[in-house]
Amino acid sequence: MTSPLPTPSTSSSLLPVPWSLMRGRAAIVDDRAQVPHARRDTFEADSWSLDVMGLPPSIPRRTLLWPRFPAPLREAFRRAAYLLINAPTPEVMLTRAGTSMVEWPAPNSIRTIVMADWLHFAAWLHERGYTTLRQVDRDALEVYATALNQRGGTWRSRHRCLRSVSRLWAAGPALPHEDQLVMPPWEDEDIKGYLSGEKEGGDAATPVIHPNVMAPLLAWSLAFVTDLAEDIIAAVEHVEKAKQDFPAEAHSEGRAAALAFLVRVLRESGGTLPAVVHNGHARPANVYLAVTHGGFHPNDLSYLLAGDRTHFTLDLDQPQPLPIPVTGRISPSISTSRSPCRSR
């Protein structure tokens, strides 16, 4: 027996105003924004940055790009994404047997659901002439599951795609009539029947890390949290504040300042610049240099260094200190332990 829509608690409270009045309002509400005073994109914007949700500095920026969605279906998926971000996951999805869903998905998960799973589903629907989610019936969803299996990919990724489609159905009570998707057939049947192949092994398939390797990793991880965290946070805050003072890039004064700096620093260092690893390759530490010396934008350095690289060398081991007092101390119990990685 099927149900066209789940029946979670009242959905009207999930919206600050009716959908027709959402224009100009923030795409991410206050309760989900973790970065104070950060700019938030409006509901109707072409892109929604998820950075305001508090992504760590080490995580690449996460953005939802609406122009990539087919125009006839774009607003339906935009509305569903607003609920995905700002409303708790419907209980009907959390109570599924074997589910790994959480009440509030993280930014990385949100981007995967929207820009991978939903975008693929939207493109598939558009190719077949659908202009609303309401037009899609259960037979069409069965065909989509078959198409997913034919496309290939891991069992887990195809399972995630089907569950992402189920999220659209579960959000139905809070969406306009034309956005309400019928219950997918795998929601009242065993989803395994809609997935070809065998489920990949979980943790048991991963080789066990030897205790002699794991022990120093854990010791140093604990040291970073207990002994060094305050210094690390202070350094990050210093860099972020300095970034706010960067002059406009490609400005004549900034470009001239960057050139003068390069001439001086290359002369003093013998042609060596500090470096970082980016996408597996050594790159000049342009952000660090702009932060510590000021007066120019990192992109101005990138522009000047993008040509012939025979006139300088990169040194990944060159220290990159910041003017931050170092108060943390490594505990003597691990100070002689072998570091699990080389510091950069």
Coordinates of C-alpha atoms in Angstrom, one line a residue:
M1 CA 0.0 0.0 0.0
T2 CA 1.4 3.4 -1.0
S3 CA 1.0 6.9 0.3
P4 CA 1.4 9.8 -2.1
L5 CA 2.9 12.0 0.6
P6 CA 4.4 11.5 4.0
T7 CA 2.6 13.1 6.9
P8 CA 5.1 14.7 9.2
S9 CA 4.1 17.4 11.7
T10 CA 2.8 20.7 10.3
S11 CA 4.9 22.1 7.5
S12 CA 3.7 25.6 7.5
S13 CA 6.1 26.6 10.3
L14 CA 9.1 25.7 8.1
L15 CA 8.7 28.8 6.0
P16 CA 9.0 32.4 7.2
V17 CA 6.6 33.5 4.5
P18 CA 4.7 31.8 1.6
W19 CA 6.9 30.6 -1.3
S20 CA 5.6 33.4 -3.4
L21 CA 7.1 36.0 -1.0
M22 CA 10.6 34.4 -0.6
R23 CA 12.3 36.7 -3.1
G24 CA 14.9 38.9 -1.3
R25 CA 15.0 36.6 1.8
A26 CA 18.2 34.8 2.9
A27 CA 18.7 31.3 1.4
I28 CA 20.2 30.2 4.7
V29 CA 18.3 31.2 7.9
D30 CA 19.9 32.5 11.0
D31 CA 19.8 29.2 12.9
R32 CA 21.8 27.5 10.2
A33 CA 24.4 30.3 9.8
Q34 CA 27.5 29.6 11.9
V35 CA 29.7 32.5 10.7
P36 CA 28.6 35.8 12.3
H37 CA 28.1 38.8 9.9
A38 CA 28.9 36.7 6.9
R39 CA 27.1 37.6 3.7
R40 CA 24.2 35.3 2.8
D41 CA 22.9 34.8 -0.7
T42 CA 19.2 35.6 -1.3
F43 CA 16.7 32.9 -2.2
E44 CA 16.5 33.9 -5.9
A45 CA 20.3 34.2 -6.4
D46 CA 22.0 32.1 -9.1
S47 CA 24.3 30.6 -6.5
W48 CA 24.1 29.8 -2.8
S49 CA 27.4 29.7 -0.9
L50 CA 27.3 27.2 2.0
D51 CA 30.4 28.8 3.6
V52 CA 28.2 30.7 6.0
M53 CA 27.3 27.3 7.6
G54 CA 30.7 27.1 9.1
L55 CA 33.0 25.1 6.8
P56 CA 36.5 24.5 8.2
P57 CA 39.2 26.5 6.4
S58 CA 40.6 23.2 5.0
I59 CA 37.4 22.3 3.2
P60 CA 37.0 23.7 -0.3
R61 CA 34.2 26.2 -0.8
R62 CA 30.8 24.6 -1.3
T63 CA 28.3 26.3 -3.6
L64 CA 24.9 25.4 -5.1
L65 CA 24.7 26.6 -8.7
W66 CA 21.2 27.0 -9.9
P67 CA 21.9 27.8 -13.6
R68 CA 23.1 24.2 -14.0
F69 CA 19.5 22.9 -13.4
P70 CA 17.1 22.7 -16.3
A71 CA 15.0 25.9 -16.4
P72 CA 11.5 24.2 -16.1
L73 CA 12.5 22.3 -13.0
R74 CA 15.0 24.8 -11.4
E75 CA 12.6 26.5 -9.0
A76 CA 11.2 23.2 -7.7
F77 CA 14.7 22.0 -6.8
R78 CA 15.5 25.4 -5.4
R79 CA 12.6 25.2 -3.0
A80 CA 13.5 21.6 -2.0
A81 CA 17.1 22.7 -1.3
Y82 CA 15.8 25.5 0.9
L83 CA 14.0 22.9 3.0
L84 CA 17.1 20.5 2.9
I85 CA 19.2 23.3 4.4
N86 CA 16.8 25.0 6.8
A87 CA 14.4 22.4 8.0
P88 CA 15.1 19.1 9.8
T89 CA 15.1 15.9 7.8
P90 CA 11.5 14.6 7.9
E91 CA 11.0 11.9 10.4
V92 CA 9.8 9.5 7.8
M93 CA 13.3 9.4 6.4
L94 CA 15.0 9.1 9.8
T95 CA 13.0 6.0 10.8
R96 CA 13.9 3.9 7.8
A97 CA 15.6 0.7 8.7
G98 CA 19.3 0.9 8.1
T99 CA 19.2 4.6 7.4
S100 CA 22.3 6.7 7.9
M101 CA 20.5 10.0 7.5
V102 CA 20.9 12.7 10.2
E103 CA 18.4 15.3 11.3
W104 CA 20.6 18.2 10.0
P105 CA 22.8 17.3 7.0
A106 CA 26.2 18.9 6.9
P107 CA 27.3 21.4 4.1
N108 CA 29.2 18.7 2.2
S109 CA 26.3 16.4 2.3
I110 CA 23.9 19.1 1.1
R111 CA 26.1 19.9 -1.9
T112 CA 26.4 16.2 -2.8
I113 CA 22.6 15.8 -2.6
V114 CA 21.8 18.9 -4.6
M115 CA 24.7 19.2 -7.1
A116 CA 25.2 15.5 -7.8
D117 CA 22.1 13.5 -7.0
W118 CA 19.3 16.0 -7.6
L119 CA 21.1 17.6 -10.6
H120 CA 21.4 14.2 -12.3
F121 CA 17.7 13.4 -11.6
A122 CA 16.6 16.8 -12.9
A123 CA 18.6 16.4 -16.1
W124 CA 17.1 12.9 -16.6
L125 CA 13.6 14.3 -16.1
H126 CA 14.2 17.2 -18.5
E127 CA 15.5 14.9 -21.2
R128 CA 12.1 13.1 -21.0
G129 CA 10.0 16.2 -21.2
Y130 CA 8.9 16.5 -17.5
T131 CA 8.4 20.1 -16.4
T132 CA 7.2 19.5 -12.8
L133 CA 7.9 16.9 -10.2
R134 CA 4.1 16.3 -9.9
Q135 CA 4.1 14.8 -13.4
V136 CA 6.5 12.0 -12.4
D137 CA 4.8 8.7 -11.5
R138 CA 6.1 5.5 -9.9
D139 CA 6.7 3.8 -13.2
A140 CA 9.0 6.7 -14.2
L141 CA 10.9 6.3 -11.0
E142 CA 11.4 2.6 -11.6
V143 CA 12.8 3.5 -15.0
Y144 CA 15.1 6.0 -13.3
A145 CA 16.4 3.4 -10.9
T146 CA 17.2 1.2 -13.9
A147 CA 19.0 4.0 -15.6
L148 CA 21.1 4.6 -12.5
N149 CA 22.2 0.9 -12.5
Q150 CA 23.0 1.1 -16.3
R151 CA 25.1 4.3 -15.6
G152 CA 27.3 2.3 -13.2
G153 CA 29.0 3.6 -10.1
T154 CA 29.3 2.0 -6.7
W155 CA 26.3 0.3 -5.0
R156 CA 26.5 2.9 -2.2
S157 CA 26.5 5.9 -4.6
R158 CA 23.4 4.5 -6.4
H159 CA 21.7 3.8 -3.1
R160 CA 22.5 7.4 -2.0
C161 CA 21.0 8.7 -5.3
L162 CA 17.7 6.9 -4.7
R163 CA 17.5 8.1 -1.1
S164 CA 18.1 11.6 -2.3
V165 CA 15.1 11.3 -4.6
S166 CA 13.2 10.1 -1.6
R167 CA 14.1 13.3 0.2
L168 CA 12.1 15.2 -2.5
W169 CA 9.1 13.0 -1.8
A170 CA 9.4 13.5 2.0
A171 CA 9.6 17.3 1.6
G172 CA 6.3 17.3 -0.2
P173 CA 4.0 18.6 2.5
A174 CA 6.0 21.8 2.7
L175 CA 6.2 22.3 -1.1
P176 CA 3.7 23.7 -3.7
H177 CA 1.4 21.2 -5.3
E178 CA 3.4 21.0 -8.6
D179 CA 6.6 20.2 -6.6
Q180 CA 5.2 17.2 -4.8
L181 CA 6.7 13.9 -5.9
V182 CA 4.9 10.6 -5.7
M183 CA 6.3 8.1 -3.2
P184 CA 9.1 6.2 -4.9
P185 CA 8.5 2.5 -5.2
W186 CA 11.6 1.7 -3.2
E187 CA 10.1 3.4 -0.1
D188 CA 7.4 0.8 0.4
E189 CA 9.5 -2.1 -0.9
D190 CA 13.1 -3.3 -0.3
I191 CA 15.4 -0.8 -1.9
K192 CA 17.9 -3.5 -2.6
G193 CA 15.5 -4.8 -5.3
Y194 CA 16.1 -1.6 -7.2
L195 CA 19.9 -1.8 -7.1
S196 CA 22.0 -4.2 -9.2
G197 CA 25.2 -5.8 -7.9
E198 CA 26.3 -6.4 -4.4
K199 CA 26.8 -3.9 -1.6
E200 CA 30.5 -3.1 -1.1
G201 CA 32.1 -4.2 2.2
G202 CA 32.1 -1.7 5.0
D203 CA 34.7 -1.2 7.6
A204 CA 35.6 -4.9 7.6
A205 CA 37.1 -4.5 4.1
T206 CA 39.5 -1.8 5.3
P207 CA 43.0 -3.1 6.4
V208 CA 43.5 -2.6 10.1
I209 CA 46.0 0.1 11.0
H210 CA 48.8 -1.3 13.1
P211 CA 48.8 0.0 16.7
N212 CA 52.4 1.1 16.3
V213 CA 51.2 3.5 13.6
M214 CA 48.0 4.5 15.2
A215 CA 49.4 5.3 18.7
P216 CA 51.5 8.3 17.6
L217 CA 48.7 9.5 15.3
L218 CA 46.3 9.6 18.3
A219 CA 48.9 11.1 20.6
W220 CA 49.7 14.0 18.2
S221 CA 46.0 14.5 17.4
L222 CA 45.3 14.9 21.1
A223 CA 48.2 17.3 21.4
F224 CA 46.8 19.5 18.6
V225 CA 43.5 19.7 20.5
T226 CA 44.7 20.1 24.0
D227 CA 48.1 21.9 23.6
L228 CA 48.0 23.8 20.3
A229 CA 44.4 24.6 19.6
E230 CA 44.4 28.1 20.9
D231 CA 47.5 29.0 18.9
I232 CA 46.0 27.5 15.7
I233 CA 42.7 29.3 16.2
A234 CA 44.6 32.6 16.8
A235 CA 46.6 32.1 13.6
V236 CA 43.5 31.4 11.6
E237 CA 41.7 34.5 12.9
H238 CA 44.8 36.6 12.2
V239 CA 44.8 35.4 8.5
E240 CA 41.1 35.8 8.1
K241 CA 41.3 39.4 9.4
A242 CA 44.2 40.2 7.2
K243 CA 42.3 38.9 4.2
Q244 CA 39.6 41.5 4.8
D245 CA 42.2 44.2 4.4
F246 CA 43.5 43.0 1.0
P247 CA 43.3 45.7 -1.6
A248 CA 41.4 45.1 -4.8
E249 CA 43.2 42.7 -7.2
A250 CA 44.5 43.8 -10.6
H251 CA 44.8 47.4 -9.2
S252 CA 47.8 49.3 -10.5
E253 CA 49.1 50.3 -7.1
G254 CA 48.6 46.7 -5.7
R255 CA 50.3 45.2 -8.8
A256 CA 53.2 47.6 -8.5
A257 CA 53.6 46.8 -4.7
A258 CA 53.5 43.1 -5.5
L259 CA 56.2 43.5 -8.1
A260 CA 58.4 45.6 -5.8
F261 CA 58.0 42.9 -3.1
L262 CA 58.9 40.1 -5.4
V263 CA 62.1 41.8 -6.6
R264 CA 63.2 42.5 -3.0
V265 CA 62.3 39.1 -1.6
L266 CA 63.9 37.1 -4.5
R267 CA 67.1 39.1 -4.1
E268 CA 67.2 38.6 -0.4
S269 CA 66.4 34.8 -0.5
G270 CA 68.5 34.0 -3.5
G271 CA 65.5 33.3 -5.7
T272 CA 63.5 31.0 -3.2
L273 CA 59.9 31.4 -2.2
P274 CA 57.9 29.6 0.5
A275 CA 55.5 27.1 -1.0
V276 CA 52.3 25.1 -0.2
V277 CA 50.9 22.0 -1.8
H278 CA 47.8 22.6 -3.9
N279 CA 46.1 19.7 -5.8
G280 CA 49.2 17.7 -5.4
H281 CA 51.6 20.3 -6.7
A282 CA 53.9 22.8 -5.1
R283 CA 52.6 26.4 -5.5
P284 CA 53.9 29.7 -4.2
A285 CA 52.4 30.6 -0.8
N286 CA 50.8 33.7 -2.2
V287 CA 48.2 34.1 0.5
Y288 CA 50.8 33.8 3.3
L289 CA 53.0 36.4 1.5
A290 CA 50.2 38.8 1.0
V291 CA 49.0 38.4 4.7
T292 CA 52.5 38.9 6.2
H293 CA 53.7 41.7 3.9
G294 CA 50.5 43.5 3.0
G295 CA 49.8 46.1 0.3
F296 CA 48.8 43.7 -2.5
H297 CA 46.3 41.0 -3.3
P298 CA 47.4 37.3 -3.5
N299 CA 46.1 37.2 -7.1
D300 CA 48.6 39.9 -8.0
L301 CA 51.4 37.6 -7.0
S302 CA 49.8 34.7 -8.9
Y303 CA 49.7 36.9 -12.0
L304 CA 53.3 37.9 -11.7
L305 CA 54.5 34.4 -11.0
A306 CA 52.4 32.6 -13.6
G307 CA 54.9 33.0 -16.4
D308 CA 58.4 31.7 -16.6
R309 CA 59.3 29.9 -13.4
T310 CA 63.0 29.4 -14.1
H311 CA 63.9 32.6 -12.2
F312 CA 62.7 31.3 -8.8
T313 CA 62.5 28.0 -6.8
L314 CA 59.8 26.8 -4.4
D315 CA 60.7 25.5 -0.9
L316 CA 58.0 23.5 0.9
D317 CA 60.2 23.4 4.0
Q318 CA 60.7 27.2 4.3
P319 CA 59.1 28.4 7.6
Q320 CA 56.0 30.5 7.3
P321 CA 55.7 32.2 10.7
L322 CA 52.9 34.5 11.7
P323 CA 53.1 37.4 14.2
I324 CA 51.2 35.4 16.8
P325 CA 52.5 34.6 20.3
V326 CA 53.1 30.8 20.6
T327 CA 51.8 29.7 24.0
G328 CA 51.2 26.0 23.4
R329 CA 53.7 23.5 24.5
I330 CA 54.0 19.8 23.5
S331 CA 53.7 17.5 26.4
P332 CA 57.0 15.8 27.3
S333 CA 55.3 12.4 27.1
I334 CA 55.0 12.7 23.3
S335 CA 57.7 15.3 22.5
T336 CA 60.1 12.5 21.5
S337 CA 57.5 10.5 19.7
R338 CA 57.9 10.2 16.0
S339 CA 55.6 12.7 14.3
P340 CA 53.1 11.0 11.9
C341 CA 53.6 13.7 9.2
R342 CA 56.0 16.4 8.3
S343 CA 54.9 19.9 9.4
R344 CA 54.3 22.5 6.7

